[in-house]
Coordinates of C-alpha atoms in Angstrom, one line a residue:
Chain G
M1264 CA 23.2 65.8 20.4
A1265 CA 21.4 68.2 22.8
P1266 CA 23.7 70.8 24.4
T1267 CA 23.1 69.5 27.9
A1268 CA 24.3 66.1 26.8
L1269 CA 27.3 67.7 25.1
Q1270 CA 28.1 69.6 28.3
E1271 CA 27.8 66.4 30.3
K1272 CA 30.1 64.6 27.9
L1273 CA 32.6 67.5 28.2
N1274 CA 32.5 67.5 32.0
G1275 CA 32.9 63.7 32.0
L1276 CA 35.9 64.0 29.7
V1277 CA 37.6 66.7 31.7
N1278 CA 36.9 64.8 35.0
S1279 CA 38.5 61.7 33.6
M1280 CA 41.5 63.6 32.5
F1281 CA 42.0 64.8 36.1
A1282 CA 41.3 61.3 37.5
E1283 CA 43.9 59.8 35.1
G1284 CA 46.5 62.3 36.1
L1285 CA 46.7 64.0 32.7
L1286 CA 45.7 67.3 34.3
D1287 CA 46.3 68.8 37.7
E1288 CA 45.0 71.8 39.7
Q1289 CA 46.7 74.3 37.5
F1290 CA 44.3 73.5 34.7
Q1291 CA 41.4 74.2 37.1
Q1292 CA 43.1 77.6 37.7
L1293 CA 43.0 78.3 34.0
Q1294 CA 39.3 77.2 33.8
M1295 CA 38.5 79.7 36.6
L1296 CA 40.3 82.5 34.7
Q1297 CA 38.0 82.0 31.7
D1298 CA 35.1 84.4 31.6
G1299 CA 32.8 86.3 29.4
S1300 CA 35.4 88.8 28.4
N1301 CA 37.7 86.0 27.1
P1302 CA 35.6 82.8 26.6
G1303 CA 38.3 81.2 24.5
F1304 CA 41.1 81.6 27.0
V1305 CA 41.5 77.9 27.8
A1306 CA 41.4 77.0 24.1
E1307 CA 44.0 79.6 23.4
V1308 CA 46.4 78.4 26.1
V1309 CA 45.9 74.7 25.1
T1310 CA 46.6 75.6 21.5
L1311 CA 49.7 77.5 22.4
F1312 CA 50.9 74.6 24.5
C1313 CA 50.4 72.1 21.7
E1314 CA 52.2 74.3 19.2
D1315 CA 55.1 74.8 21.6
S1316 CA 55.3 71.2 22.6
E1317 CA 55.5 69.9 19.0
R1318 CA 58.2 72.4 18.2
I1319 CA 60.2 71.3 21.2
L1320 CA 59.6 67.6 20.6
A1321 CA 60.9 68.0 17.0
E1322 CA 64.0 69.8 18.3
L1323 CA 64.6 67.1 20.9
T1324 CA 64.2 64.3 18.3
K1325 CA 66.9 66.0 16.2
L1326 CA 69.2 66.5 19.1
M1327 CA 68.9 62.9 20.3
D1328 CA 69.6 61.7 16.7
Q1329 CA 73.1 63.2 16.8
A1330 CA 76.0 60.9 17.3
V1331 CA 77.3 63.1 20.1
V1332 CA 74.4 64.4 22.1
D1333 CA 74.6 68.0 23.5
Y1334 CA 72.9 67.3 26.8
S1335 CA 72.9 71.0 27.8
K1336 CA 70.8 71.8 24.8
V1337 CA 68.5 68.8 25.4
D1338 CA 68.1 69.9 29.0
A1339 CA 67.2 73.4 28.0
Y1340 CA 64.4 72.2 25.7
V1341 CA 63.1 69.7 28.3
H1342 CA 63.2 72.6 30.9
Q1343 CA 61.0 74.7 28.5
L1344 CA 58.6 71.8 28.0
K1345 CA 58.4 71.1 31.7
G1346 CA 57.6 74.8 32.3
S1347 CA 54.8 75.1 29.8
S1348 CA 53.3 71.8 30.8
S1349 CA 53.4 73.0 34.4
S1350 CA 51.7 76.3 33.4
V1351 CA 48.9 74.5 31.6
G1352 CA 48.4 71.8 34.2
A1353 CA 49.6 68.9 32.0
Q1354 CA 50.7 66.8 34.9
N1355 CA 51.9 63.6 33.3
V1356 CA 53.9 65.5 30.6
K1357 CA 55.5 67.5 33.4
L1358 CA 56.4 64.4 35.4
A1359 CA 57.9 62.8 32.3
C1360 CA 60.0 65.9 31.7
I1361 CA 61.3 65.8 35.3
Q1362 CA 62.4 62.2 34.7
F1363 CA 64.0 63.2 31.4
R1364 CA 66.0 65.9 33.0
Q1365 CA 67.5 63.3 35.5
F1366 CA 68.8 61.3 32.5
C1367 CA 70.2 64.5 31.0
E1368 CA 72.0 65.3 34.2
D1369 CA 73.6 61.8 34.1
N1370 CA 74.4 62.1 30.4
N1371 CA 72.6 58.9 29.9
K1372 CA 71.8 58.5 26.2
E1373 CA 69.7 55.4 26.5
G1374 CA 67.8 56.8 29.4
C1375 CA 67.2 60.0 27.5
M1376 CA 65.9 58.1 24.4
R1377 CA 63.5 56.2 26.6
A1378 CA 62.4 59.4 28.4
L1379 CA 61.8 61.2 25.1
N1380 CA 59.5 58.4 24.1
V1381 CA 57.6 58.6 27.3
V1382 CA 57.2 62.4 27.0
K1383 CA 56.0 61.9 23.4
H1384 CA 53.6 59.2 24.5
E1385 CA 52.2 61.4 27.3
Y1386 CA 52.0 64.5 25.1
Y1387 CA 50.2 62.8 22.2
H1388 CA 47.7 61.1 24.6
L1389 CA 47.0 64.4 26.2
R1390 CA 46.7 66.2 22.8
S1391 CA 44.1 63.7 21.6
K1392 CA 42.0 64.4 24.7
F1393 CA 42.5 68.2 24.3
E1394 CA 41.3 67.9 20.7
T1395 CA 38.1 66.1 21.8
M1396 CA 37.6 68.7 24.6
L1397 CA 38.0 71.6 22.2
H1398 CA 35.7 70.0 19.7
L1399 CA 33.0 69.6 22.3
E1400 CA 33.4 73.2 23.5
N1401 CA 33.1 74.4 19.9
R1402 CA 29.9 72.5 19.4
I1403 CA 28.4 73.8 22.6
Q1404 CA 29.5 77.4 21.7
A1405 CA 28.0 77.0 18.2
Y1406 CA 24.7 75.9 19.7
E1407 CA 24.7 78.8 22.2
T1408 CA 25.5 81.3 19.4
K1409 CA 22.7 79.9 17.3
Q1410 CA 20.2 80.2 20.2
Q1411 CA 21.2 83.9 20.8
S1412 CA 20.7 84.9 17.1
Chain S
M336 CA 54.5 92.4 21.6
S337 CA 50.9 92.9 22.6
S338 CA 49.1 95.3 24.9
S339 CA 45.6 95.9 26.2
R340 CA 43.8 98.0 28.8
G341 CA 41.8 96.9 31.9
D342 CA 38.4 98.4 32.7
L343 CA 37.7 101.2 35.1
G344 CA 36.4 100.2 38.5
A345 CA 32.7 100.2 39.3
G346 CA 30.9 102.9 41.3
G347 CA 32.2 105.8 39.2
E348 CA 35.7 105.9 40.7
A349 CA 38.7 105.0 38.6
E350 CA 40.8 102.3 40.3
R351 CA 44.4 102.8 39.7
E352 CA 45.4 100.7 36.7
L353 CA 48.9 99.5 36.5
H354 CA 50.7 99.2 33.2
V355 CA 52.7 95.9 33.6
L356 CA 55.4 94.8 31.2
A357 CA 55.5 90.9 31.2
V358 CA 58.6 89.3 29.8
D359 CA 58.7 85.6 29.0
D360 CA 60.1 83.5 26.1
S361 CA 57.2 81.0 26.6
S362 CA 54.1 81.9 24.7
V363 CA 52.0 79.7 27.1
D364 CA 53.4 81.6 30.1
R365 CA 52.9 85.0 28.4
A366 CA 49.2 84.1 27.8
V367 CA 48.7 83.0 31.4
I368 CA 50.4 85.9 33.1
A369 CA 48.7 88.4 30.8
K370 CA 45.3 86.9 31.6
L371 CA 46.0 86.9 35.4
L372 CA 47.0 90.6 35.2
R373 CA 44.1 91.6 32.9
S374 CA 41.6 89.8 35.3
S375 CA 42.9 92.2 38.0
K376 CA 42.0 95.1 35.6
H377 CA 45.6 96.1 34.7
R378 CA 47.0 97.0 31.4
V379 CA 49.6 94.4 30.1
T380 CA 52.2 94.5 27.4
T381 CA 53.9 91.2 26.7
V382 CA 57.3 90.7 25.1
D383 CA 59.3 87.5 24.5
S384 CA 62.8 88.7 25.5
G385 CA 64.8 90.9 27.8
K386 CA 66.2 92.7 24.7
R387 CA 62.6 93.6 23.5
A388 CA 61.7 94.6 27.0
L389 CA 64.6 97.2 27.1
E390 CA 63.6 98.4 23.6
L391 CA 60.0 99.0 24.8
L392 CA 61.1 100.6 28.0
G393 CA 63.2 103.0 26.0
L394 CA 60.1 104.1 24.0
E395 CA 57.3 103.7 26.6
P396 CA 58.1 105.4 29.9
N397 CA 54.8 104.7 31.7
V398 CA 55.5 101.1 32.9
N399 CA 54.6 100.7 36.5
M400 CA 55.9 97.2 37.0
I401 CA 58.0 94.6 35.1
I402 CA 57.4 90.9 35.7
T403 CA 59.9 88.7 34.0
D404 CA 60.8 85.0 33.7
Y405 CA 64.2 84.1 35.1
W406 CA 65.4 81.6 32.5
M407 CA 65.4 83.1 29.0
P408 CA 67.9 82.7 26.2
E409 CA 70.3 85.5 25.4
M410 CA 69.3 87.6 28.5
T411 CA 68.1 86.1 31.7
G412 CA 65.5 87.9 33.9
Y413 CA 68.4 88.5 36.4
E414 CA 70.4 90.3 33.7
L415 CA 67.3 92.3 32.7
L416 CA 66.8 93.2 36.4
K417 CA 70.4 94.4 36.6
K418 CA 70.1 96.6 33.5
V419 CA 66.9 98.2 34.8
K420 CA 68.4 98.9 38.2
E421 CA 71.6 100.4 36.6
S422 CA 69.5 102.8 34.5
S423 CA 68.8 106.2 35.9
T424 CA 65.5 106.4 34.0
L425 CA 64.3 102.9 34.8
K426 CA 65.6 102.0 38.2
E427 CA 62.5 103.0 40.1
I428 CA 60.3 100.5 38.2
P429 CA 59.7 97.5 40.4
V430 CA 60.9 94.3 38.9
V431 CA 59.4 90.9 39.8
I432 CA 61.1 87.7 38.8
M433 CA 59.3 84.4 38.1
S434 CA 60.9 81.0 38.0
S435 CA 59.7 77.4 37.9
E436 CA 62.7 76.5 40.1
N437 CA 62.9 77.1 43.8
V438 CA 66.7 77.8 44.1
A439 CA 67.5 79.7 47.3
N440 CA 70.7 81.4 46.1
R441 CA 69.0 82.5 42.8
I442 CA 66.1 84.0 44.8
N443 CA 68.5 85.8 47.2
R444 CA 70.7 87.1 44.3
C445 CA 67.6 88.6 42.6
L446 CA 66.3 90.2 45.8
E447 CA 69.8 91.6 46.6
E448 CA 70.0 93.1 43.2
G449 CA 66.7 94.9 43.9
A450 CA 63.9 92.6 42.7
E451 CA 60.6 93.5 44.3
D452 CA 59.6 89.9 44.7
F453 CA 60.3 86.4 43.4
L454 CA 57.3 84.2 42.3
L455 CA 57.4 80.5 41.7
K456 CA 55.7 79.3 38.6
P457 CA 53.0 78.4 37.9
V458 CA 51.9 81.8 39.1
R459 CA 48.6 81.9 41.0
P460 CA 45.9 84.6 40.9
S461 CA 46.6 85.2 44.6
D462 CA 50.2 85.9 43.8
V463 CA 49.2 88.5 41.3
S464 CA 46.5 90.1 43.5
R465 CA 49.0 90.4 46.4
L466 CA 51.6 91.9 44.2
C467 CA 49.4 94.4 42.5
S468 CA 47.8 95.5 45.8
R469 CA 51.3 96.2 47.1
M470 CA 52.2 98.2 43.9
M471 CA 49.0 100.3 44.2
R472 CA 49.8 101.5 47.8

């Protein structure tokens, strides 16, 4: 695929992510920070976010599997995930975390279980889009590198 | 822990480059705050805890500003602020607190303890520019 077509595909994907509410203005801030001195900045932050999120989701799953749930620990992890999703512009994940924290406050196990599933669903949906986004960026970058050599 | 320099200003004159110590247990937030500061041509060292921040401050005296997350395990940003302000060698270093939660009494407590400023996350480029301009005066 020609690089302009790849770029159009990438732009279309990112625009649809904004339109669907997967991303918010904070992601635009990160895109604006990316420059020639650090062309992989967005990819770096997205990768860190995904690693962090998966670690947190694994911990949350373990905590929710306990017979007696430690809601303060659950809340601490959800707070972390809410923070990093906010910093990366992952709007739907952030909103799902806000709802999750409500259930933690109420010590509502069933609510927390449902909320965890919603957070996972939103995260994996976003991750899939991020993977496509980074794949397209890599292809564009590879083409540009080849042109320069 | 990681550190890198900003560039000198254009036109042959060196703009004052701050050395900022950024403290946050979140790898995502460390990457973002570091980028924001480096984009403003400042040198940034990042650490993931208050304990590591104090270790570094003990070794590296030339830190011009500390910017720290509030909520961190083991030592909060508030506790780090207190330790810095209680230290005869560190107390002049401005400390900025960041938090994702807009809690009035938390903000007041930090400012009363001597925090230079309190920023709400996600931190914006304009927050960093404003802060750094103030530090350079």
